[in-house]
Amino acid sequence: MAPSFTARIQWFLLRALGFLIGLVGRAALVLTGPKFASKTPRPVTEPLLLLSGMQLAKLIRQRKVKCTDVVQAYINRIKDVNPMINGIVKCRFEEAMKEAHAVDQKLAERQEDEASLEKKWPFLGVPFTVKEAFQLQGMPNSSGLMNRRDAISKTDAAVVALLKEAGAIPLGITNCSELCMWYESSNKIYGRSNNPYDLQHTVGGSSGGEGCTLAAACSVIGVGSDIGGSIRMPAFFNGIFGHKPSPGVVPNKGQFPLAVGVQELFQCTGPMCRYAEDLTPMLKVMAGPGIKRLKLDAKVHLKDLKFYWMEHDGGSFLMSKVDQDLILAQKKVVVHLETILGASVQHIKLKKMKYSFQLWAAMMSAKGHDGKEPLKFVDLLGDHGKHVTPLWELIKWCLGLSVYTIPSIGLALLEEKFKYNNEKYQKFKAVEESLRKELVEMLGDDGVFLYPSHPTVAPKHHVPLTRPFNFAYTGVFSALGFPVTQCPLGLNAKGLPLGIQVVAAPFNDHLTLAVAQYLEKTFGGWVCPGKF
């Protein structure tokens, strides 16, 4: 299934257009971008900010730390750092402090012992942040779309409500890409978020504001969503943990845009955090009744797992080559698993992985069970109201008059090109089913697959326009419906995060989460920006 000459020409023209727009964007960034004395925020000095959510909850339950002190510490950090990274776009500090005072008052009454408190409210007093695409009562819910800038949430999204019921305290909402469909978190309402490891680099998307907020220690746990890598890419670019659960486990209700039809099966809401030990407790809370589909309490003996790895997709002409830094980081993991852990590790070559983008595109082209076409992106841009003409918006954008970002305009222009007809859909659906069967049989219930999170470390702002298909390194597992945990692996020589995806067969999330905790202990996990 070699790409046709026409497909190669279309790819070349798209890359050329992206390159030109990227150059314009880079020039604008140099001339008009914000100037800071340092390229990274100041390192953390407050000890409370260096504790996991689980550690904070325990100290608060034991009355060794006041909840108000914890929340105030995070408020101070946000005020100090957020002007540089622009991760949090709307705060609720006054409400958060009131809720923290209520927690301290509850604890002062000593009506519950520690065990009872932990059972009822496992995240009692723990601050968290929420991607702006999710409803948080009283907060904006625009997904960066200008004609939704006045949309205010009247209720909480399902996962937000569950975390609040577990005792967690929301500090605010975080930036995302326009309509959550691009891997740079920038929009016309809130502007662009910046990477805390180097402000000239992207935070990823679409949960990029959440990624940089957590990485900069402005929050400890957070909520993201993922249909093509929107949890995992920001987690990777910002050196934190992010988990895309098995489909259908965590409720998606209460976010905009909400996938419909077949695509709804592949949209996943999941946890993002700095410390791996918070992933499983967060997932238990966020899943609600859906947690019964997983085996999170099952004991995992890492030495008995079967590990498989690939260092790249096999050579797709659409994607960039994988950075040597990332390949070396992955090989360090492999060597450690073989020599220190004593596990079985096998290098594999899955030839169908080079069709990763095509498999994701086929998923997004799939008709619903009722035969209805998937929701059009151009209709979402108009928010089911005003008709949007992409070509006219492109002209307006060139004149600085469009209310839409160039990635959204580009996607609206090209979505019909990316949409597969029935013949092409059936062709790649067959490839997807074959690859899925191959992976399920290989992994079973005791195998994990190590795969690059992205071909490159976090690129500079606007560079993603020249590499629009690189997200397929994460997107392919959305199409396959596998659980994946993104794990940080330290920093490269330029101080940018390295990382890896840990993949398991459906509903074996406990395996990837166990490996994440092991890799954190072995390779250090999150590294505080500005420390080195």
Short mmCIF file of C-alpha atoms in Angstrom, two decimals:
data_model
loop_
_atom_site.label_atom_id
_atom_site.label_comp_id
_atom_site.label_asym_id
_atom_site.label_seq_id
_atom_site.Cartn_x
_atom_site.Cartn_y
_atom_site.Cartn_z
CA MET A 1 0.00 0.00 0.00
CA ALA A 2 2.62 2.51 -1.07
CA PRO A 3 1.35 6.12 -1.18
CA SER A 4 0.22 7.29 -4.59
CA PHE A 5 1.97 10.03 -6.52
CA THR A 6 -1.03 12.30 -5.91
CA ALA A 7 -0.91 11.63 -2.17
CA ARG A 8 2.79 12.50 -2.08
CA ILE A 9 2.15 15.75 -3.94
CA GLN A 10 -0.66 16.68 -1.55
CA TRP A 11 1.60 15.88 1.39
CA PHE A 12 4.41 18.00 -0.07
CA LEU A 13 2.11 20.97 -0.67
CA LEU A 14 0.68 20.71 2.83
CA ARG A 15 4.15 20.60 4.35
CA ALA A 16 5.23 23.56 2.20
CA LEU A 17 2.20 25.60 3.30
CA GLY A 18 2.84 24.67 6.92
CA PHE A 19 6.50 25.63 6.56
CA LEU A 20 5.63 29.08 5.19
CA ILE A 21 3.04 29.71 7.90
CA GLY A 22 5.52 28.44 10.48
CA LEU A 23 8.13 30.92 9.27
CA VAL A 24 5.64 33.77 9.52
CA GLY A 25 4.69 32.63 13.00
CA ARG A 26 8.30 32.34 14.13
CA ALA A 27 9.05 35.82 12.79
CA ALA A 28 6.02 37.22 14.60
CA LEU A 29 7.13 35.49 17.80
CA VAL A 30 10.59 37.06 17.59
CA LEU A 31 9.22 40.52 16.84
CA THR A 32 6.16 40.66 19.09
CA GLY A 33 6.31 37.70 21.48
CA PRO A 34 6.51 38.26 25.24
CA LYS A 35 10.00 38.82 26.62
CA PHE A 36 11.09 37.26 29.90
CA ALA A 37 14.37 37.53 31.77
CA SER A 38 14.63 33.74 31.93
CA LYS A 39 13.56 30.99 29.54
CA THR A 40 12.23 28.92 32.47
CA PRO A 41 10.24 29.74 35.64
CA ARG A 42 11.98 29.87 39.00
CA PRO A 43 12.47 26.48 40.66
CA VAL A 44 10.11 25.42 43.43
CA THR A 45 11.19 26.39 46.95
CA GLU A 46 7.97 25.60 48.87
CA PRO A 47 8.14 21.96 50.13
CA LEU A 48 4.36 21.52 49.97
CA LEU A 49 4.54 21.87 46.19
CA LEU A 50 6.88 18.88 45.94
CA LEU A 51 4.48 16.35 47.43
CA SER A 52 2.17 14.05 45.49
CA GLY A 53 -1.59 14.34 45.73
CA MET A 54 -1.68 11.17 47.83
CA GLN A 55 0.97 12.53 50.22
CA LEU A 56 -0.88 15.82 50.60
CA ALA A 57 -4.19 14.07 51.26
CA LYS A 58 -2.56 11.92 53.96
CA LEU A 59 -0.94 14.89 55.71
CA ILE A 60 -4.21 16.83 55.62
CA ARG A 61 -6.18 13.85 56.99
CA GLN A 62 -3.62 13.45 59.77
CA ARG A 63 -3.98 17.17 60.55
CA LYS A 64 -0.22 17.63 60.11
CA VAL A 65 -0.79 20.22 57.37
CA LYS A 66 -3.63 22.69 57.03
CA CYS A 67 -5.56 22.53 53.78
CA THR A 68 -5.51 26.34 53.62
CA ASP A 69 -1.71 26.31 53.68
CA VAL A 70 -1.61 23.84 50.79
CA VAL A 71 -4.07 25.80 48.67
CA GLN A 72 -2.36 29.11 49.46
CA ALA A 73 1.02 27.64 48.46
CA TYR A 74 -0.39 26.72 45.05
CA ILE A 75 -2.06 30.12 44.67
CA ASN A 76 1.28 31.82 45.37
CA ARG A 77 3.04 29.61 42.81
CA ILE A 78 0.40 30.32 40.17
CA LYS A 79 0.68 34.07 40.70
CA ASP A 80 4.45 33.82 40.37
CA VAL A 81 4.70 31.49 37.37
CA ASN A 82 1.50 31.60 35.35
CA PRO A 83 2.26 34.97 33.69
CA MET A 84 5.17 33.20 31.96
CA ILE A 85 3.47 29.95 30.93
CA ASN A 86 -0.17 31.06 30.53
CA GLY A 87 -1.41 27.63 31.55
CA ILE A 88 -4.29 28.61 33.84
CA VAL A 89 -6.72 30.88 32.00
CA LYS A 90 -9.31 31.47 34.74
CA CYS A 91 -8.76 31.12 38.48
CA ARG A 92 -11.16 30.56 41.36
CA PHE A 93 -8.85 31.41 44.26
CA GLU A 94 -11.46 32.95 46.57
CA GLU A 95 -13.78 29.95 46.24
CA ALA A 96 -10.86 27.53 46.65
CA MET A 97 -9.76 29.17 49.90
CA LYS A 98 -13.32 29.02 51.25
CA GLU A 99 -13.44 25.31 50.42
CA ALA A 100 -10.03 24.82 52.07
CA HIS A 101 -11.26 26.56 55.24
CA ALA A 102 -14.27 24.22 55.25
CA VAL A 103 -11.93 21.21 55.10
CA ASP A 104 -9.86 22.52 58.02
CA GLN A 105 -13.05 23.16 60.01
CA LYS A 106 -14.31 19.63 59.30
CA LEU A 107 -11.01 18.17 60.50
CA ALA A 108 -10.96 20.37 63.60
CA GLU A 109 -14.29 18.85 64.70
CA ARG A 110 -12.61 15.40 64.75
CA GLN A 111 -15.83 13.55 63.96
CA GLU A 112 -14.08 11.13 61.58
CA ASP A 113 -10.96 9.04 62.06
CA GLU A 114 -8.24 8.90 59.42
CA ALA A 115 -9.41 5.62 57.88
CA SER A 116 -12.96 6.89 57.53
CA LEU A 117 -11.75 10.15 55.96
CA GLU A 118 -9.61 8.28 53.45
CA LYS A 119 -12.49 6.02 52.43
CA LYS A 120 -14.98 8.87 52.01
CA TRP A 121 -12.67 11.54 50.58
CA PRO A 122 -9.42 10.05 49.19
CA PHE A 123 -8.36 13.44 47.80
CA LEU A 124 -9.54 15.56 50.72
CA GLY A 125 -8.09 19.05 50.38
CA VAL A 126 -5.92 18.28 47.34
CA PRO A 127 -5.82 21.10 44.74
CA PHE A 128 -6.47 20.24 41.10
CA THR A 129 -6.93 21.95 37.74
CA VAL A 130 -9.25 21.22 34.84
CA LYS A 131 -8.91 21.55 31.08
CA GLU A 132 -11.14 24.43 29.95
CA ALA A 133 -13.04 22.11 27.61
CA PHE A 134 -14.63 20.52 30.71
CA GLN A 135 -17.48 22.09 32.62
CA LEU A 136 -16.50 23.52 36.00
CA GLN A 137 -19.39 25.36 37.59
CA GLY A 138 -19.05 29.13 37.25
CA MET A 139 -16.07 28.87 34.90
CA PRO A 140 -15.85 29.49 31.11
CA ASN A 141 -16.33 26.52 28.78
CA SER A 142 -15.40 27.80 25.31
CA SER A 143 -12.71 25.33 24.15
CA GLY A 144 -10.97 28.41 22.78
CA LEU A 145 -13.76 29.15 20.30
CA MET A 146 -14.38 32.89 20.01
CA ASN A 147 -18.14 32.65 19.55
CA ARG A 148 -18.34 30.66 22.81
CA ARG A 149 -16.29 33.15 24.83
CA ASP A 150 -19.33 34.01 26.99
CA ALA A 151 -20.28 30.37 27.69
CA ILE A 152 -20.23 29.80 31.47
CA SER A 153 -20.69 26.35 32.98
CA LYS A 154 -23.81 25.95 35.10
CA THR A 155 -22.77 22.54 36.36
CA ASP A 156 -19.74 20.25 36.60
CA ALA A 157 -18.54 17.66 34.08
CA ALA A 158 -18.95 14.10 35.35
CA VAL A 159 -15.25 13.63 36.23
CA VAL A 160 -15.01 17.07 37.85
CA ALA A 161 -18.01 16.26 40.05
CA LEU A 162 -16.44 12.93 41.02
CA LEU A 163 -13.13 14.54 42.00
CA LYS A 164 -14.93 17.22 44.02
CA GLU A 165 -16.96 14.51 45.75
CA ALA A 166 -13.64 12.84 46.60
CA GLY A 167 -12.59 16.03 48.40
CA ALA A 168 -10.38 17.66 45.76
CA ILE A 169 -10.46 21.46 45.39
CA PRO A 170 -10.38 23.03 41.89
CA LEU A 171 -8.05 26.01 41.49
CA GLY A 172 -9.09 26.95 37.95
CA ILE A 173 -9.26 25.95 34.31
CA THR A 174 -6.42 25.48 31.84
CA ASN A 175 -5.78 26.39 28.22
CA CYS A 176 -6.40 24.16 25.20
CA SER A 177 -6.18 24.33 21.43
CA GLU A 178 -9.17 25.68 19.51
CA LEU A 179 -11.88 22.99 19.69
CA CYS A 180 -9.24 20.58 21.07
CA MET A 181 -8.10 19.59 17.59
CA TRP A 182 -4.45 20.63 17.37
CA TYR A 183 -1.24 19.88 19.18
CA GLU A 184 -0.32 23.45 20.10
CA SER A 185 -2.47 24.99 22.85
CA SER A 186 -3.25 28.41 21.45
CA ASN A 187 -6.49 30.20 20.65
CA LYS A 188 -7.94 33.67 20.07
CA ILE A 189 -9.50 33.94 23.54
CA TYR A 190 -6.63 33.03 25.85
CA GLY A 191 -3.55 33.20 23.65
CA ARG A 192 -0.75 30.65 23.68
CA SER A 193 0.64 28.53 26.50
CA ASN A 194 4.43 28.18 26.90
CA ASN A 195 6.57 25.24 27.93
CA PRO A 196 8.08 25.70 31.42
CA TYR A 197 11.30 23.96 30.33
CA ASP A 198 11.81 26.55 27.58
CA LEU A 199 9.21 29.26 26.95
CA GLN A 200 10.03 29.24 23.23
CA HIS A 201 8.71 25.67 22.92
CA THR A 202 5.20 24.29 22.66
CA VAL A 203 3.25 22.65 25.47
CA GLY A 204 1.42 20.33 23.08
CA GLY A 205 -2.31 19.94 22.78
CA SER A 206 -5.03 19.82 23.22
CA SER A 207 -4.59 19.49 27.02
CA GLY A 208 -1.46 21.64 26.81
CA GLY A 209 -2.44 24.21 29.42
CA GLU A 210 -2.96 21.36 31.85
CA GLY A 211 0.40 19.86 30.94
CA CYS A 212 2.45 23.01 31.52
CA THR A 213 0.47 23.94 34.67
CA LEU A 214 1.30 20.61 36.26
CA ALA A 215 4.91 20.64 35.08
CA ALA A 216 5.48 24.13 36.51
CA ALA A 217 4.14 22.96 39.92
CA CYS A 218 1.08 25.20 39.68
CA SER A 219 -1.10 22.14 40.32
CA VAL A 220 -0.51 18.57 41.44
CA ILE A 221 -3.26 16.63 39.63
CA GLY A 222 -5.41 17.51 36.63
CA VAL A 223 -8.08 16.47 34.16
CA GLY A 224 -7.44 15.97 30.42
CA SER A 225 -9.10 14.36 27.41
CA ASP A 226 -7.66 12.40 24.50
CA ILE A 227 -8.89 11.28 21.08
CA GLY A 228 -5.58 11.41 19.25
CA GLY A 229 -2.97 12.06 21.94
CA SER A 230 -4.35 15.14 23.71
CA ILE A 231 -3.36 13.82 27.13
CA ARG A 232 -0.19 12.03 26.12
CA MET A 233 1.51 14.64 23.90
CA PRO A 234 1.21 17.46 26.48
CA ALA A 235 2.29 15.05 29.22
CA PHE A 236 5.33 14.11 27.12
CA PHE A 237 6.28 17.65 26.06
CA ASN A 238 5.99 18.83 29.69
CA GLY A 239 7.69 15.89 31.40
CA ILE A 240 4.74 14.59 33.45
CA PHE A 241 2.52 11.50 33.58
CA GLY A 242 -0.67 11.15 31.58
CA HIS A 243 -2.97 8.16 31.15
CA LYS A 244 -5.39 7.46 28.31
CA PRO A 245 -7.69 4.80 29.79
CA SER A 246 -9.34 1.94 27.98
CA PRO A 247 -12.35 3.31 26.09
CA GLY A 248 -15.68 3.53 27.86
CA VAL A 249 -14.28 3.38 31.40
CA VAL A 250 -14.24 7.08 32.37
CA PRO A 251 -17.35 9.19 31.61
CA ASN A 252 -16.91 11.94 29.00
CA LYS A 253 -20.12 13.83 29.82
CA GLY A 254 -19.76 17.55 30.35
CA GLN A 255 -17.09 18.60 27.86
CA PHE A 256 -17.14 20.56 24.63
CA PRO A 257 -16.83 19.43 21.95
CA LEU A 258 -18.15 15.99 22.85
CA ALA A 259 -17.51 13.32 20.25
CA VAL A 260 -20.63 11.64 18.88
CA GLY A 261 -21.35 8.44 17.01
CA VAL A 262 -18.51 5.97 16.57
CA GLN A 263 -15.95 8.62 17.54
CA GLU A 264 -17.45 8.78 21.03
CA LEU A 265 -16.08 5.30 21.66
CA PHE A 266 -12.54 6.57 21.14
CA GLN A 267 -12.68 9.81 23.12
CA CYS A 268 -11.11 9.20 26.53
CA THR A 269 -11.03 11.35 29.66
CA GLY A 270 -8.10 10.65 31.92
CA PRO A 271 -5.71 11.78 34.68
CA MET A 272 -2.61 13.94 34.31
CA CYS A 273 -0.15 14.43 37.18
CA ARG A 274 3.45 14.95 38.26
CA TYR A 275 3.72 11.82 40.38
CA ALA A 276 2.92 8.30 39.17
CA GLU A 277 1.44 7.20 42.49
CA ASP A 278 -1.51 9.57 41.86
CA LEU A 279 -2.54 7.94 38.57
CA THR A 280 -4.35 4.89 39.93
CA PRO A 281 -6.22 6.68 42.76
CA MET A 282 -7.28 9.39 40.30
CA LEU A 283 -8.50 6.83 37.80
CA LYS A 284 -10.47 5.02 40.51
CA VAL A 285 -12.29 8.25 41.35
CA MET A 286 -12.74 9.53 37.79
CA ALA A 287 -14.10 6.26 36.45
CA GLY A 288 -16.97 6.06 38.91
CA PRO A 289 -18.95 2.83 38.31
CA GLY A 290 -16.84 2.17 35.19
CA ILE A 291 -13.93 1.16 37.39
CA LYS A 292 -15.42 -2.34 37.61
CA ARG A 293 -14.22 -2.96 34.05
CA LEU A 294 -10.59 -2.65 35.15
CA LYS A 295 -8.33 -4.68 37.47
CA LEU A 296 -6.60 -1.84 39.26
CA ASP A 297 -6.23 -3.74 42.53
CA ALA A 298 -4.57 -6.74 40.89
CA LYS A 299 -0.97 -7.31 41.99
CA VAL A 300 1.48 -6.80 39.11
CA HIS A 301 4.78 -8.70 39.16
CA LEU A 302 6.86 -6.66 36.74
CA LYS A 303 9.54 -9.31 36.35
CA ASP A 304 6.92 -11.71 34.98
CA LEU A 305 5.61 -9.29 32.35
CA LYS A 306 6.50 -9.63 28.68
CA PHE A 307 7.97 -6.39 27.32
CA TYR A 308 8.02 -5.50 23.62
CA TRP A 309 9.48 -2.41 22.00
CA MET A 310 9.80 -0.51 18.72
CA GLU A 311 11.93 2.59 18.25
CA HIS A 312 9.92 4.08 15.34
CA ASP A 313 6.86 3.48 13.17
CA GLY A 314 8.73 1.68 10.41
CA GLY A 315 9.26 4.62 8.08
CA SER A 316 6.03 6.44 7.21
CA PHE A 317 6.70 9.23 4.72
CA LEU A 318 4.23 11.43 6.64
CA MET A 319 6.11 11.55 9.93
CA SER A 320 9.44 12.91 11.12
CA LYS A 321 12.25 10.55 12.00
CA VAL A 322 12.50 9.78 15.71
CA ASP A 323 15.12 11.86 17.55
CA GLN A 324 18.22 9.97 18.61
CA ASP A 325 17.76 11.32 22.14
CA LEU A 326 14.43 9.52 22.36
CA ILE A 327 15.78 6.29 20.89
CA LEU A 328 18.67 6.30 23.38
CA ALA A 329 16.29 6.97 26.28
CA GLN A 330 14.12 4.06 25.19
CA LYS A 331 17.13 1.77 24.89
CA LYS A 332 18.20 2.68 28.44
CA VAL A 333 14.80 1.48 29.61
CA VAL A 334 15.15 -1.73 27.61
CA VAL A 335 18.64 -2.45 28.97
CA HIS A 336 17.48 -1.82 32.53
CA LEU A 337 14.46 -4.10 32.16
CA GLU A 338 16.67 -6.88 30.79
CA THR A 339 19.71 -6.61 33.05
CA ILE A 340 18.40 -5.20 36.34
CA LEU A 341 14.77 -6.30 36.46
CA GLY A 342 15.49 -9.55 34.63
CA ALA A 343 12.34 -9.32 32.51
CA SER A 344 11.69 -10.71 29.05
CA VAL A 345 12.18 -7.92 26.50
CA GLN A 346 11.71 -8.40 22.76
CA HIS A 347 12.39 -5.98 19.92
CA ILE A 348 9.62 -6.20 17.33
CA LYS A 349 8.71 -4.72 13.95
CA LEU A 350 5.03 -4.19 13.28
CA LYS A 351 4.88 -3.22 9.63
CA LYS A 352 1.34 -1.88 9.86
CA MET A 353 2.41 0.83 12.32
CA LYS A 354 3.61 2.94 9.40
CA TYR A 355 -0.07 3.45 8.53
CA SER A 356 -0.72 5.08 11.91
CA PHE A 357 -2.15 8.32 10.54
CA GLN A 358 -4.33 6.49 8.04
CA LEU A 359 -5.75 4.30 10.81
CA TRP A 360 -6.59 7.35 12.91
CA ALA A 361 -8.13 9.09 9.89
CA ALA A 362 -10.24 6.01 9.19
CA MET A 363 -11.52 6.09 12.77
CA MET A 364 -12.48 9.75 12.43
CA SER A 365 -14.18 9.04 9.07
CA ALA A 366 -16.33 6.20 10.39
CA LYS A 367 -20.09 6.59 10.09
CA GLY A 368 -22.31 6.00 13.08
CA HIS A 369 -24.28 2.81 13.60
CA ASP A 370 -27.28 4.69 12.22
CA GLY A 371 -25.36 5.48 9.03
CA LYS A 372 -24.94 9.16 9.87
CA GLU A 373 -21.77 10.97 8.82
CA PRO A 374 -19.40 12.05 11.62
CA LEU A 375 -19.72 15.60 12.88
CA LYS A 376 -17.91 18.06 10.61
CA PHE A 377 -15.19 20.22 12.11
CA VAL A 378 -16.35 23.22 10.07
CA ASP A 379 -19.78 22.92 11.73
CA LEU A 380 -18.13 22.89 15.15
CA LEU A 381 -16.29 26.08 14.25
CA GLY A 382 -19.64 27.76 13.71
CA ASP A 383 -20.93 26.11 16.90
CA HIS A 384 -23.98 24.94 14.93
CA GLY A 385 -24.87 28.56 14.22
CA LYS A 386 -23.08 30.89 11.83
CA HIS A 387 -21.88 29.22 8.62
CA VAL A 388 -18.08 29.26 8.30
CA THR A 389 -16.38 29.43 4.89
CA PRO A 390 -12.81 28.17 5.42
CA LEU A 391 -11.32 29.81 2.30
CA TRP A 392 -12.77 33.19 3.27
CA GLU A 393 -11.43 32.75 6.80
CA LEU A 394 -7.99 32.02 5.36
CA ILE A 395 -8.09 35.30 3.44
CA LYS A 396 -9.23 37.12 6.58
CA TRP A 397 -6.46 35.42 8.59
CA CYS A 398 -3.85 36.73 6.14
CA LEU A 399 -5.22 40.21 6.83
CA GLY A 400 -5.32 39.65 10.58
CA LEU A 401 -9.12 39.70 10.65
CA SER A 402 -10.16 36.09 11.33
CA VAL A 403 -11.41 35.01 14.76
CA TYR A 404 -10.04 31.51 14.12
CA THR A 405 -6.52 30.10 14.42
CA ILE A 406 -4.66 28.93 11.34
CA PRO A 407 -4.62 25.24 12.40
CA SER A 408 -8.42 25.30 12.65
CA ILE A 409 -8.80 27.05 9.32
CA GLY A 410 -6.41 24.57 7.74
CA LEU A 411 -8.26 21.58 9.15
CA ALA A 412 -11.60 23.00 7.98
CA LEU A 413 -10.14 23.46 4.50
CA LEU A 414 -8.67 19.98 4.33
CA GLU A 415 -11.13 17.84 6.28
CA GLU A 416 -12.86 16.65 3.13
CA LYS A 417 -9.45 15.61 1.77
CA PHE A 418 -8.71 13.69 4.97
CA LYS A 419 -12.14 12.09 5.03
CA TYR A 420 -12.04 8.62 3.53
CA ASN A 421 -14.59 7.35 1.04
CA ASN A 422 -16.11 3.95 1.71
CA GLU A 423 -13.49 2.05 -0.31
CA LYS A 424 -10.56 3.73 1.43
CA TYR A 425 -12.24 3.43 4.81
CA GLN A 426 -12.81 -0.30 4.38
CA LYS A 427 -9.21 -0.75 3.26
CA PHE A 428 -7.71 0.87 6.36
CA LYS A 429 -10.38 -0.51 8.68
CA ALA A 430 -9.15 -3.96 7.64
CA VAL A 431 -5.56 -2.90 8.41
CA GLU A 432 -6.66 -1.58 11.82
CA GLU A 433 -8.49 -4.80 12.69
CA SER A 434 -5.50 -6.88 11.63
CA LEU A 435 -3.05 -4.77 13.66
CA ARG A 436 -5.34 -4.78 16.67
CA LYS A 437 -5.64 -8.58 16.53
CA GLU A 438 -1.87 -8.93 16.20
CA LEU A 439 -1.23 -6.69 19.22
CA VAL A 440 -3.93 -8.24 21.41
CA GLU A 441 -2.57 -11.73 20.75
CA MET A 442 1.00 -10.59 21.36
CA LEU A 443 0.31 -8.67 24.59
CA GLY A 444 -2.37 -10.86 26.13
CA ASP A 445 -3.01 -10.04 29.79
CA ASP A 446 0.67 -9.97 30.77
CA GLY A 447 2.41 -7.91 28.11
CA VAL A 448 3.27 -4.24 27.58
CA PHE A 449 4.55 -2.41 24.51
CA LEU A 450 7.09 0.43 24.71
CA TYR A 451 6.76 2.99 21.91
CA PRO A 452 7.87 6.60 21.33
CA SER A 453 5.45 9.26 22.57
CA HIS A 454 6.30 11.51 19.61
CA PRO A 455 9.06 11.60 16.97
CA THR A 456 10.68 14.69 18.56
CA VAL A 457 10.95 16.42 21.91
CA ALA A 458 8.75 19.50 22.38
CA PRO A 459 9.21 21.60 19.21
CA LYS A 460 9.39 25.37 19.12
CA HIS A 461 6.17 27.31 18.72
CA HIS A 462 4.58 27.06 15.23
CA VAL A 463 6.85 24.19 14.16
CA PRO A 464 3.95 21.69 14.47
CA LEU A 465 2.45 23.40 11.40
CA THR A 466 5.31 21.93 9.39
CA ARG A 467 4.85 18.48 10.96
CA PRO A 468 1.05 18.07 11.08
CA PHE A 469 1.02 14.26 11.10
CA ASN A 470 3.50 13.58 13.91
CA PHE A 471 0.64 13.22 16.39
CA ALA A 472 -0.07 9.81 14.82
CA TYR A 473 2.50 8.28 17.20
CA THR A 474 -0.18 8.71 19.87
CA GLY A 475 -3.23 8.74 17.57
CA VAL A 476 -2.75 5.15 16.45
CA PHE A 477 -3.49 3.82 19.95
CA SER A 478 -6.66 5.90 20.09
CA ALA A 479 -7.77 4.20 16.88
CA LEU A 480 -6.86 0.78 18.29
CA GLY A 481 -8.60 1.46 21.61
CA PHE A 482 -5.66 0.50 23.85
CA PRO A 483 -4.82 1.99 27.27
CA VAL A 484 -1.59 3.99 27.29
CA THR A 485 0.46 5.72 29.98
CA GLN A 486 2.96 8.41 29.01
CA CYS A 487 6.01 8.31 31.31
CA PRO A 488 8.75 10.95 31.64
CA LEU A 489 12.37 9.80 31.33
CA GLY A 490 14.37 12.84 32.40
CA LEU A 491 15.66 15.69 30.23
CA ASN A 492 17.86 15.87 27.14
CA ALA A 493 21.04 17.95 26.87
CA LYS A 494 18.96 21.05 26.05
CA GLY A 495 16.80 20.60 29.13
CA LEU A 496 13.67 19.36 27.32
CA PRO A 497 11.70 16.35 28.59
CA LEU A 498 12.17 12.83 27.25
CA GLY A 499 9.54 10.13 27.60
CA ILE A 500 7.91 6.95 26.39
CA GLN A 501 4.45 5.43 25.90
CA VAL A 502 3.62 2.23 27.79
CA VAL A 503 0.80 0.34 26.05
CA ALA A 504 -1.28 -2.66 27.10
CA ALA A 505 -4.17 -4.64 25.67
CA PRO A 506 -7.68 -3.26 26.37
CA PHE A 507 -8.73 -3.17 30.05
CA ASN A 508 -5.22 -3.97 31.25
CA ASP A 509 -4.61 -0.42 32.44
CA HIS A 510 -3.16 -1.78 35.70
CA LEU A 511 -0.12 -3.05 33.79
CA THR A 512 0.83 0.31 32.24
CA LEU A 513 0.21 2.10 35.55
CA ALA A 514 2.45 -0.35 37.43
CA VAL A 515 5.22 0.11 34.85
CA ALA A 516 4.83 3.90 35.16
CA GLN A 517 5.54 3.74 38.90
CA TYR A 518 8.56 1.53 38.30
CA LEU A 519 10.00 3.84 35.64
CA GLU A 520 9.51 6.82 37.93
CA LYS A 521 11.50 5.14 40.71
CA THR A 522 14.20 4.06 38.26
CA PHE A 523 14.59 7.15 36.07
CA GLY A 524 13.43 9.94 38.37
CA GLY A 525 10.08 10.93 36.88
CA TRP A 526 9.18 14.62 36.79
CA VAL A 527 12.09 17.08 36.93
CA CYS A 528 11.40 20.56 38.29
CA PRO A 529 11.81 23.20 35.52
CA GLY A 530 14.61 25.68 36.09
CA LYS A 531 16.41 23.35 38.47
CA PHE A 532 19.18 22.44 36.05
#
